[in-house]
XYZ file of C-alpha atoms in Angstrom:
674
model
C -0.077 -0.031 -0.081
C 1.474 3.607 -0.768
C 2.117 6.094 1.919
C -0.673 8.238 0.227
C -3.017 5.536 0.273
C -2.371 4.838 3.973
C -3.125 8.258 4.899
C -6.370 8.237 3.132
C -7.055 4.483 3.708
C -10.856 3.556 3.641
C -12.550 0.339 3.395
C -13.588 -0.036 -0.204
C -12.826 -3.221 -2.272
C -11.045 -1.525 -5.162
C -10.000 2.095 -6.108
C -10.355 3.396 -9.744
C -7.336 4.898 -11.316
C -8.761 8.324 -10.845
C -9.634 8.079 -7.212
C -6.027 6.889 -6.542
C -4.644 10.101 -8.272
C -6.984 12.155 -6.476
C -6.145 10.778 -3.053
C -2.533 11.027 -3.856
C -2.986 14.709 -4.849
C -4.788 15.428 -1.546
C -1.993 13.913 0.283
C 0.258 16.172 -1.339
C -2.010 19.367 -1.013
C -2.607 18.465 2.898
C 1.225 18.153 3.324
C 2.103 21.270 1.513
C -0.635 23.229 3.352
C 0.852 21.879 6.668
C 4.268 22.917 5.417
C 2.916 26.471 4.706
C 1.683 26.670 8.214
C 5.007 25.572 9.683
C 6.857 27.951 7.374
C 4.737 31.221 8.218
C 4.948 30.095 12.142
C 7.464 31.934 14.131
C 10.855 29.997 13.644
C 13.955 30.196 15.987
C 17.040 31.623 14.276
C 19.148 28.840 13.087
C 22.747 28.948 13.684
C 24.939 28.314 10.508
C 25.201 24.747 9.701
C 28.041 22.921 7.741
C 28.269 19.160 6.495
C 31.345 16.963 5.772
C 32.032 13.570 4.185
C 34.856 11.269 5.339
C 36.780 9.111 2.875
C 38.436 5.589 3.512
C 40.714 4.501 4.940
C 41.873 7.261 6.715
C 38.717 9.173 7.518
C 39.903 12.302 5.618
C 37.081 14.827 5.720
C 35.930 17.051 2.839
C 33.333 19.982 3.151
C 30.094 19.093 1.742
C 26.479 20.721 1.090
C 23.284 20.577 2.799
C 20.608 19.460 0.554
C 17.957 22.522 0.333
C 18.605 23.823 -2.947
C 15.553 24.654 -5.180
C 17.248 24.172 -8.846
C 16.582 20.750 -10.495
C 14.993 19.365 -7.323
C 12.489 17.459 -9.382
C 14.988 15.787 -11.576
C 16.035 13.127 -8.850
C 12.842 11.181 -9.229
C 13.694 10.123 -12.672
C 16.071 7.313 -13.177
C 17.822 8.503 -16.293
C 18.918 11.484 -14.296
C 21.627 9.571 -12.444
C 23.984 10.261 -15.515
C 23.922 11.819 -18.988
C 24.290 8.135 -20.295
C 22.646 5.889 -17.674
C 22.104 2.344 -18.855
C 19.046 1.008 -16.553
C 16.355 -1.651 -16.338
C 14.175 1.436 -16.199
C 12.395 1.689 -12.783
C 13.435 3.807 -10.097
C 15.643 1.726 -7.863
C 16.363 -0.941 -10.257
C 19.671 -1.869 -11.628
C 21.826 0.330 -14.081
C 25.330 1.076 -14.826
C 26.975 4.493 -15.808
C 28.148 4.736 -19.258
C 30.192 7.810 -18.858
C 33.456 6.321 -18.382
C 35.144 8.999 -16.279
C 32.161 8.769 -13.875
C 32.063 5.225 -13.646
C 33.515 3.692 -10.261
C 35.604 0.611 -10.464
C 34.060 -2.771 -9.933
C 33.855 -3.469 -6.002
C 34.787 -6.813 -4.294
C 31.060 -7.940 -4.053
C 29.900 -6.986 -7.759
C 26.190 -7.581 -7.007
C 25.734 -4.234 -5.468
C 27.426 -2.296 -8.254
C 24.069 -2.134 -10.442
C 22.225 -0.466 -7.396
C 24.965 2.015 -6.561
C 22.643 5.106 -7.482
C 20.277 4.147 -4.954
C 22.524 2.835 -2.136
C 23.745 4.723 0.830
C 27.604 4.790 0.753
C 30.471 5.795 2.886
C 31.939 7.821 0.347
C 28.972 9.911 0.209
C 27.497 9.945 3.523
C 27.175 13.282 5.093
C 27.806 14.291 8.738
C 26.325 17.613 9.905
C 26.980 20.129 12.780
C 23.981 22.439 13.743
C 23.231 24.047 17.129
C 19.401 23.655 16.454
C 18.480 19.887 15.434
C 17.895 19.705 11.880
C 15.281 17.505 10.045
C 14.785 17.390 6.716
C 11.857 15.112 5.193
C 10.837 14.484 1.788
C 8.230 12.684 -0.071
C 7.316 12.224 -3.780
C 5.009 9.958 -5.986
C 3.833 9.760 -9.327
C 1.553 7.479 -11.677
C -1.368 5.475 -10.585
C -2.687 2.225 -8.876
C -0.812 0.039 -11.004
C 2.397 1.471 -11.833
C 2.603 3.900 -8.833
C 5.931 5.353 -7.562
C 6.173 6.558 -3.954
C 9.634 7.585 -1.934
C 10.066 8.833 1.642
C 13.279 9.921 2.820
C 14.457 11.855 5.736
C 17.674 13.215 7.375
C 18.105 14.195 11.314
C 21.074 15.657 12.768
C 21.541 17.342 16.139
C 24.133 18.380 18.591
C 24.317 17.264 22.008
C 26.965 20.213 22.455
C 29.797 21.772 20.404
C 31.606 18.493 20.282
C 28.984 15.744 20.034
C 26.731 15.463 16.969
C 24.213 12.440 16.204
C 22.423 11.685 13.128
C 20.163 9.489 11.252
C 18.993 8.706 7.624
C 15.990 6.822 6.199
C 15.035 6.190 2.573
C 11.902 3.985 1.413
C 11.269 3.555 -2.095
C 8.306 1.481 -3.723
C 7.622 1.503 -7.266
C 5.471 -1.098 -8.900
C 7.024 -0.085 -12.376
C 5.664 0.894 -15.762
C 5.740 -2.794 -17.051
C 4.863 -6.238 -15.925
C 7.013 -7.861 -13.040
C 9.225 -4.588 -12.567
C 8.578 -3.524 -9.173
C 11.132 -1.990 -6.791
C 11.045 -2.100 -2.936
C 13.997 -0.592 -1.382
C 14.615 0.378 2.347
C 17.740 2.011 3.427
C 18.530 3.368 6.893
C 21.489 4.576 8.974
C 22.963 6.307 12.128
C 25.706 8.309 12.915
C 27.729 10.175 15.130
C 30.740 12.172 15.759
C 33.092 13.788 18.630
C 35.316 16.762 17.407
C 37.305 17.460 20.575
C 40.730 19.267 20.711
C 42.718 16.239 20.938
C 40.528 13.424 20.234
C 38.048 13.158 17.354
C 35.625 10.474 16.053
C 33.306 9.619 13.487
C 31.165 6.485 13.284
C 28.221 5.444 10.772
C 25.930 2.259 10.535
C 24.292 2.096 7.262
C 21.937 -0.584 6.052
C 20.126 -1.294 2.894
C 17.501 -4.026 1.632
C 16.892 -3.845 -2.025
C 14.079 -6.209 -3.508
C 13.577 -5.831 -7.335
C 11.302 -8.165 -9.260
C 13.081 -9.256 -12.653
C 11.154 -9.646 -15.576
C 14.091 -10.197 -18.153
C 13.044 -7.741 -20.630
C 10.070 -7.543 -23.112
C 9.601 -10.431 -25.286
C 8.788 -8.486 -28.446
C 10.457 -5.172 -28.614
C 7.927 -4.297 -31.492
C 5.351 -3.316 -28.854
C 7.231 -0.055 -28.432
C 8.953 0.123 -31.713
C 5.964 -0.241 -33.966
C 2.997 -0.947 -31.738
C 0.615 -1.004 -34.960
C 2.284 -4.105 -36.278
C 3.261 -5.806 -32.872
C 1.550 -9.287 -32.262
C -1.547 -8.982 -30.006
C -0.287 -11.468 -27.666
C 2.514 -9.341 -26.920
C 0.930 -6.139 -26.555
C -1.710 -7.569 -23.814
C -3.649 -4.548 -23.050
C -0.987 -1.659 -22.335
C 2.613 -1.460 -21.146
C 1.840 -2.778 -17.921
C 0.677 -6.028 -19.574
C 3.090 -6.358 -22.473
C 4.618 -9.812 -22.485
C 8.046 -10.308 -20.451
C 10.312 -13.269 -20.324
C 10.257 -13.661 -16.484
C 7.204 -13.232 -14.146
C 7.783 -14.601 -10.843
C 11.607 -13.914 -10.439
C 13.295 -11.668 -7.819
C 16.402 -10.310 -6.799
C 17.333 -9.229 -3.200
C 20.526 -7.264 -2.239
C 21.223 -6.857 1.507
C 24.028 -5.050 3.340
C 25.218 -3.569 6.418
C 28.446 -1.123 6.383
C 29.823 0.002 9.998
C 32.603 2.548 9.697
C 34.429 4.029 12.719
C 37.537 6.347 12.538
C 39.315 7.464 15.415
C 41.788 10.178 15.424
C 44.312 11.197 18.439
C 46.495 14.373 18.073
C 49.578 14.754 19.748
C 51.009 18.307 20.137
C 51.327 21.607 22.355
C 49.593 24.482 23.512
C 50.432 27.861 22.241
C 50.015 30.434 25.033
C 49.443 34.203 24.299
C 49.924 36.788 27.143
C 49.022 40.548 27.488
C 51.259 42.987 28.764
C 50.715 42.126 32.423
C 51.787 38.435 31.571
C 48.155 37.302 31.840
C 47.263 34.483 29.808
C 44.660 35.572 27.271
C 44.437 32.463 25.062
C 45.762 28.942 24.834
C 45.404 27.373 21.559
C 46.373 23.713 20.999
C 48.694 22.949 17.945
C 48.465 19.436 16.480
C 51.673 17.916 15.465
C 50.930 14.249 14.750
C 47.660 12.246 14.443
C 47.350 8.619 15.594
C 44.634 7.102 13.466
C 42.738 3.802 13.573
C 39.805 3.096 10.974
C 37.584 0.191 11.460
C 35.211 -1.001 8.688
C 32.919 -4.107 8.735
C 30.851 -5.006 5.633
C 28.275 -7.717 5.014
C 26.465 -8.616 1.888
C 23.958 -11.010 0.551
C 22.615 -11.467 -2.873
C 19.657 -13.908 -3.726
C 18.335 -14.656 -6.767
C 14.918 -16.549 -6.832
C 12.746 -17.831 -9.571
C 9.858 -19.748 -8.461
C 8.332 -21.177 -11.744
C 10.042 -23.288 -14.425
C 8.024 -21.880 -17.173
C 10.887 -19.527 -18.332
C 13.398 -22.301 -18.199
C 11.214 -24.494 -20.715
C 11.221 -21.244 -22.968
C 14.890 -21.185 -23.333
C 15.645 -17.812 -21.624
C 18.482 -19.381 -19.989
C 20.551 -21.988 -21.821
C 21.739 -23.792 -18.928
C 19.991 -25.476 -15.733
C 22.786 -26.992 -13.890
C 21.043 -28.121 -10.563
C 17.180 -27.536 -10.649
C 14.774 -27.226 -13.639
C 11.902 -26.274 -11.848
C 13.445 -22.943 -10.357
C 16.214 -21.239 -8.783
C 17.360 -20.141 -5.433
C 21.231 -18.680 -5.622
C 22.278 -17.071 -2.524
C 25.973 -15.674 -2.255
C 27.070 -13.955 0.769
C 30.178 -11.787 1.714
C 31.839 -10.328 4.709
C 34.755 -7.963 5.005
C 36.646 -6.612 7.856
C 38.974 -3.915 7.683
C 41.242 -2.423 9.936
C 43.565 0.660 9.096
C 46.279 2.012 11.433
C 48.199 5.565 10.634
C 50.638 8.027 11.982
C 50.204 11.486 10.403
C 52.467 14.386 10.457
C 50.090 17.727 10.491
C 50.435 20.272 7.741
C 51.074 23.798 9.131
C 51.992 22.977 12.823
C 55.102 25.181 11.869
C 55.581 27.792 9.356
C 58.343 25.657 7.493
C 55.967 22.583 7.452
C 54.072 23.147 4.052
C 52.688 19.773 3.667
C 50.937 16.878 5.577
C 52.435 13.077 5.518
C 50.662 10.180 6.651
C 51.940 6.715 6.884
C 49.325 3.942 7.192
C 48.989 -0.036 7.227
C 45.669 -1.946 6.490
C 44.644 -5.389 6.874
C 41.734 -7.092 5.224
C 40.026 -10.071 5.941
C 37.317 -11.109 3.341
C 35.118 -14.222 3.242
C 32.829 -15.264 0.560
C 30.167 -17.831 0.335
C 28.830 -19.165 -3.054
C 25.569 -20.585 -3.870
C 25.230 -24.214 -2.842
C 23.077 -27.029 -3.870
C 23.251 -30.330 -2.048
C 23.227 -33.359 -4.251
C 21.150 -35.136 -1.656
C 18.171 -32.622 -2.415
C 18.928 -31.697 -5.958
C 19.793 -35.266 -7.641
C 21.390 -35.148 -11.006
C 18.867 -36.407 -13.846
C 18.985 -36.201 -17.731
C 16.997 -33.008 -17.931
C 19.868 -31.006 -16.231
C 22.919 -29.473 -18.138
C 26.053 -31.724 -17.605
C 28.232 -29.905 -14.944
C 31.378 -28.739 -16.365
C 34.728 -30.156 -15.632
C 35.749 -27.016 -13.954
C 32.912 -26.535 -11.680
C 33.994 -25.015 -8.401
C 33.855 -27.752 -5.305
C 34.457 -25.574 -2.560
C 31.696 -22.852 -1.789
C 33.721 -20.849 0.478
C 36.609 -18.307 -0.432
C 38.781 -16.533 2.208
C 41.470 -13.893 1.624
C 43.451 -12.223 3.955
C 45.571 -8.949 2.687
C 48.143 -6.466 4.112
C 48.812 -3.249 2.482
C 51.273 -0.443 3.285
C 50.434 3.194 1.999
C 51.293 6.880 2.454
C 49.106 10.098 1.985
C 51.126 13.384 1.135
C 48.802 16.571 1.050
C 48.586 20.188 1.164
C 45.394 21.810 1.842
C 46.147 25.207 3.263
C 48.011 26.835 0.376
C 46.206 29.832 -0.995
C 47.077 29.558 -4.740
C 48.266 25.673 -4.905
C 47.078 22.660 -3.460
C 47.562 19.008 -3.695
C 46.443 15.655 -2.370
C 48.211 12.208 -3.277
C 47.532 8.762 -1.603
C 48.821 5.128 -2.532
C 48.960 1.793 -1.125
C 51.046 -1.556 -2.066
C 50.092 -5.173 -1.354
C 52.644 -6.929 0.533
C 50.841 -9.937 2.039
C 48.024 -11.826 0.117
C 48.176 -8.992 -2.481
C 51.569 -8.793 -3.422
C 52.255 -6.839 -6.468
C 48.773 -4.877 -6.377
C 49.328 -1.382 -5.995
C 46.963 1.846 -6.124
C 48.155 5.280 -6.653
C 46.060 8.266 -7.323
C 46.206 12.089 -6.709
C 45.370 15.567 -7.880
C 46.825 19.238 -7.610
C 44.838 22.306 -8.007
C 46.212 25.942 -8.727
C 44.122 28.955 -8.509
C 45.062 32.099 -10.482
C 43.209 35.380 -9.847
C 42.171 37.124 -13.057
C 40.531 40.423 -12.419
C 37.590 39.572 -10.526
C 37.370 36.036 -11.191
C 39.713 33.172 -10.316
C 40.789 30.467 -12.733
C 41.027 26.937 -11.285
C 43.368 24.446 -13.095
C 43.206 20.761 -11.782
C 45.369 18.173 -12.911
C 44.608 14.284 -11.922
C 46.249 10.809 -12.287
C 45.860 7.371 -11.074
C 47.998 4.286 -11.514
C 46.762 0.711 -10.456
C 47.656 -2.589 -10.637
C 45.018 -4.913 -8.930
C 43.372 -8.184 -9.058
C 39.595 -8.780 -9.881
C 36.788 -9.545 -7.333
C 37.149 -13.440 -6.490
C 33.532 -13.644 -7.759
C 34.775 -12.761 -11.365
C 36.837 -16.154 -11.174
C 35.108 -18.371 -9.386
C 31.149 -18.838 -9.203
C 28.615 -21.499 -9.425
C 24.672 -21.090 -9.604
C 21.867 -22.808 -11.273
C 22.230 -21.114 -14.669
C 25.973 -19.931 -14.527
C 29.132 -21.639 -13.429
C 32.738 -20.349 -14.226
C 36.124 -20.923 -12.873
C 38.731 -18.726 -14.193
C 42.253 -17.490 -13.825
C 42.856 -13.829 -14.453
C 45.763 -11.579 -14.592
C 46.091 -8.443 -12.851
C 44.384 -5.434 -14.478
C 46.336 -2.483 -15.006
C 45.122 0.960 -15.581
C 46.552 4.479 -15.878
C 44.442 7.658 -16.054
C 45.661 11.360 -16.163
C 43.668 14.338 -17.103
C 42.890 18.097 -16.287
C 39.947 20.429 -15.658
C 39.581 24.311 -15.956
C 37.119 26.266 -14.317
C 35.840 29.859 -14.521
C 33.482 30.163 -11.802
C 32.369 33.441 -12.997
C 31.014 32.301 -16.206
C 30.245 28.784 -14.794
C 32.459 27.205 -17.264
C 34.305 23.885 -16.718
C 36.163 22.005 -19.272
C 37.330 18.287 -18.265
C 39.872 16.313 -20.588
C 41.229 13.042 -19.651
C 42.538 9.618 -21.164
C 43.091 6.145 -19.696
C 44.702 2.923 -20.754
C 43.301 -0.368 -19.503
C 45.076 -3.438 -19.796
C 43.970 -6.796 -19.059
C 40.254 -5.700 -18.591
C 37.939 -7.884 -17.118
C 34.340 -7.840 -18.268
C 31.050 -9.848 -19.045
C 31.153 -11.058 -22.700
C 28.308 -11.839 -25.108
C 27.626 -15.240 -23.201
C 27.093 -13.047 -19.891
C 30.400 -14.794 -18.429
C 33.525 -12.988 -17.075
C 36.252 -12.810 -19.784
C 39.843 -11.148 -19.920
C 40.966 -8.909 -23.016
C 44.848 -9.568 -23.114
C 45.455 -6.119 -24.709
C 45.017 -2.547 -24.007
C 41.891 -0.521 -24.386
C 42.568 3.152 -24.863
C 39.849 5.770 -23.780
C 39.473 9.369 -23.983
C 36.802 11.780 -22.844
C 36.244 15.688 -23.114
C 33.493 17.430 -21.273
C 32.156 21.134 -21.212
C 29.677 22.576 -18.724
C 28.471 25.978 -19.615
C 25.384 27.846 -18.450
C 24.029 30.761 -20.102
C 21.583 33.399 -18.757
C 19.695 36.490 -19.603
C 17.653 37.997 -16.882
C 15.191 35.300 -15.687
C 15.994 32.884 -18.655
C 18.865 30.334 -18.153
C 20.292 27.546 -20.346
C 22.513 25.065 -18.577
C 24.428 22.604 -20.734
C 26.491 19.500 -20.140
C 28.178 17.817 -23.056
C 30.372 14.875 -22.922
C 32.434 13.145 -25.868
C 34.181 9.870 -25.338
C 36.159 7.481 -27.486
C 37.011 3.748 -26.941
C 39.561 1.873 -29.072
C 37.702 -1.445 -28.579
C 33.912 -1.382 -28.419
C 33.937 -5.133 -28.045
C 35.270 -4.827 -24.696
C 34.379 -1.374 -23.265
C 31.354 0.061 -25.563
C 30.347 3.547 -25.018
C 28.268 6.307 -26.517
C 30.382 8.889 -28.446
C 28.022 11.913 -27.179
C 26.095 12.368 -24.358
C 24.272 16.020 -23.862
C 22.168 17.214 -20.945
C 20.351 20.663 -21.618
C 18.097 22.377 -19.289
C 16.246 25.333 -20.360
C 14.287 27.372 -17.766
C 13.164 30.575 -16.081
C 13.242 31.730 -12.566
C 11.279 34.209 -10.928
C 9.492 34.952 -7.592
C 6.070 35.402 -6.768
C 4.831 37.867 -4.014
C 8.663 38.287 -3.324
C 8.811 35.120 -1.185
C 7.875 32.024 -3.447
C 10.992 31.233 -5.705
C 10.076 29.396 -8.716
C 11.974 27.297 -11.554
C 10.011 26.635 -14.564
C 11.493 24.727 -17.470
C 12.045 21.574 -19.601
C 15.401 19.488 -19.541
C 16.530 16.970 -21.904
C 18.800 13.756 -21.993
C 20.479 12.510 -25.317
C 23.103 10.441 -26.367
C 24.082 8.877 -29.599
C 23.294 5.371 -30.603
C 25.742 2.648 -29.456
C 25.892 -1.115 -28.613
C 24.288 -0.743 -25.075
C 25.138 -3.670 -22.586
C 22.660 -6.124 -21.931
C 21.264 -7.409 -18.689
C 21.428 -10.880 -17.102
C 18.785 -11.181 -14.143
C 20.309 -14.340 -12.627
C 23.735 -12.555 -11.853
C 22.897 -8.931 -12.072
C 25.449 -8.566 -14.905
C 25.602 -5.978 -17.476
C 27.245 -7.660 -20.153
C 28.538 -7.106 -23.757
C 26.279 -7.753 -26.772
C 26.012 -6.932 -30.515
C 22.353 -7.913 -31.366
C 20.736 -4.460 -30.839
C 21.739 -0.783 -30.602
C 20.363 1.745 -28.295
C 20.286 5.623 -27.939
C 19.588 8.564 -30.321
C 16.409 9.628 -28.618
C 15.733 12.656 -26.290
C 13.962 12.004 -22.826
C 12.361 15.334 -21.881
C 10.943 16.318 -18.579
C 8.718 19.501 -17.958
C 8.593 20.699 -14.414
C 7.986 23.514 -12.085
C 9.839 23.483 -8.900
C 8.945 26.191 -6.117
C 10.478 27.109 -2.837
C 8.999 28.816 -0.091
C 11.344 29.490 2.929
C 12.156 25.956 4.166
C 9.804 23.907 1.911
C 10.650 22.761 -1.448
C 7.582 21.482 -4.023
C 7.601 20.101 -7.436
C 5.196 19.251 -10.219
C 6.813 17.379 -12.900
C 5.765 15.481 -16.359
C 8.452 13.050 -17.145
C 9.049 11.569 -20.616
C 6.795 14.713 -21.835
C 8.048 14.017 -25.400
C 6.748 10.418 -25.459
C 5.107 9.987 -28.883
C 6.586 13.075 -30.638
C 9.172 11.249 -32.289
C 10.996 8.114 -32.267
C 9.752 5.261 -30.143
C 13.042 3.895 -29.569
C 13.440 4.851 -25.919
C 15.209 1.637 -24.795
C 17.827 2.258 -22.457
C 19.382 -1.325 -23.055
C 18.201 -3.968 -25.190
C 14.386 -5.298 -24.194
C 14.344 -2.851 -21.154
C 12.549 0.470 -22.247
C 12.316 3.665 -19.859
C 9.260 4.763 -18.367
C 6.336 6.485 -20.406
C 5.188 9.615 -19.568
C 4.322 10.065 -16.017
C 2.848 12.824 -13.784
C 4.841 13.327 -10.371
C 4.755 15.436 -7.403
C 6.937 15.964 -4.498
C 7.525 18.064 -1.468
C 10.417 18.471 0.964
C 10.574 20.383 4.378
C 13.773 21.628 6.153
C 11.946 21.583 9.830
C 13.615 23.886 12.610
C 13.121 21.849 15.598
């Protein structure tokens, strides 16, 4: 039951589509009116707040933002807004992969979480806050009718016990039935955090949990229901998008995870004493010299693929059934415990010390458990696919790795800053290394400041053990891959006054591991060269604004790393105020990328694999929207995919998985001053 239906629940046997939408609109109206009452009520003065993020493994903090901006608030409710080129199965909360290479993150050890990264809480992006008055931001958005409805409720809380101690909480519940048959998503994420920022001792901790349940429909059986509906078989159409024939009807994927992060830092140093003319102490300032660091990180994950019917097996959706022809239950689990100990020399404790230097040691313990089918419960018979000779016998994989590393940085320079970090494996990962860094120069030019950044990354690392060894009902592999090497470098130039940013870079990947046309892991023995160039340029004349992001990218081997050559995001809008208090952004935005061999998707392993049977792209996905902000409240009204039917019908993000049809959406977000 949707949140909006629960708010207006009544005892009726069935609601019509119009009734459901009316009740949702009334929900939105009541929430909005309640918000207005809060806004116009007398509010306390809120002390300035700030936010930060912490990165592994040293718990280095970086300033962040508090999400209260009006601009483009509505766009986050559309799956394609994740990236300029996002290959997705279509539904909000469902699997996808970023096809902009410069933005794509490396494959994780438990690769099943990678397709859901856009919806998962992450240590790298989790925000800590500091505010004197407790902060609570609650958001609710929805769209669609009874059968295709999409609801999302999320909230953030942060409060300070005193100047040093902060606690926080996070909640995100997403329930979307999907626009097509057997496409629903039900995601529940939550987390707690806390920090202590004392003079000598500092601590940050967070506990993040996620539970992602997605129905898997295997894509449309016949793409002509979208591409050429007038000539499509009536059996495939079935009475509208929600009834289009799909390959799977009773299959599910569930990904669960828990991520515990604790960072401790104790500073050794001295007090600088300031005295007045009468030799009275007027100020004592602690000057940190050395940091002692301990970071603890615990990750637990599980992936379950379930198919409760054998009808799809007999239709040859899967080529192989190794253990069971009546269905599948494949469960893979993962646990990782990581401890990092570091000693750091603080930048700036003396006027001659112009850099900070930290050395650290990291010990990782990892354990994997593969799907297991006991022969007593699953006896061999003629209908089963014969097991390959290389079938893994052990369902457990254990790894112990020890790394040493260092970080060199300078953050306090007025015109020049740099940060470099690297580590090398010494036990269990001998020969592996990862070094990355960037340096930025700020050059004053009249009333503007030209920012020039150079970045580089060099890695030699082994792939996830799951890419080498895996066993399930439909897929078995046992590989021995070499380390993958990559070298990336590039630069970015920014003119803040003009809003201009240009990013140009290149990367060479050798021994790339990927999923081939059979949805099996493979390794390319040679090198693949990649190049990208991005331009961000806004224009404005009075209230009229036109924001643009254009990315060009090239790959030397599309059989290994396929990418769209050109991806464009354009947003045309006007901004104005009503009665001097209501800020409005009204406009239309558009995503477009050129045609390319988009990856296919295999539900049994959540793998995006290379294919050459279909091309996707060369269509525009447009949204018409109105964003509004009144004091601490934000609202939006959006018609997503507003241009459906106004041109090409080839709005497939990946083969057999179309994007959502036109949909009316609403949302509200309130920053409560407690």
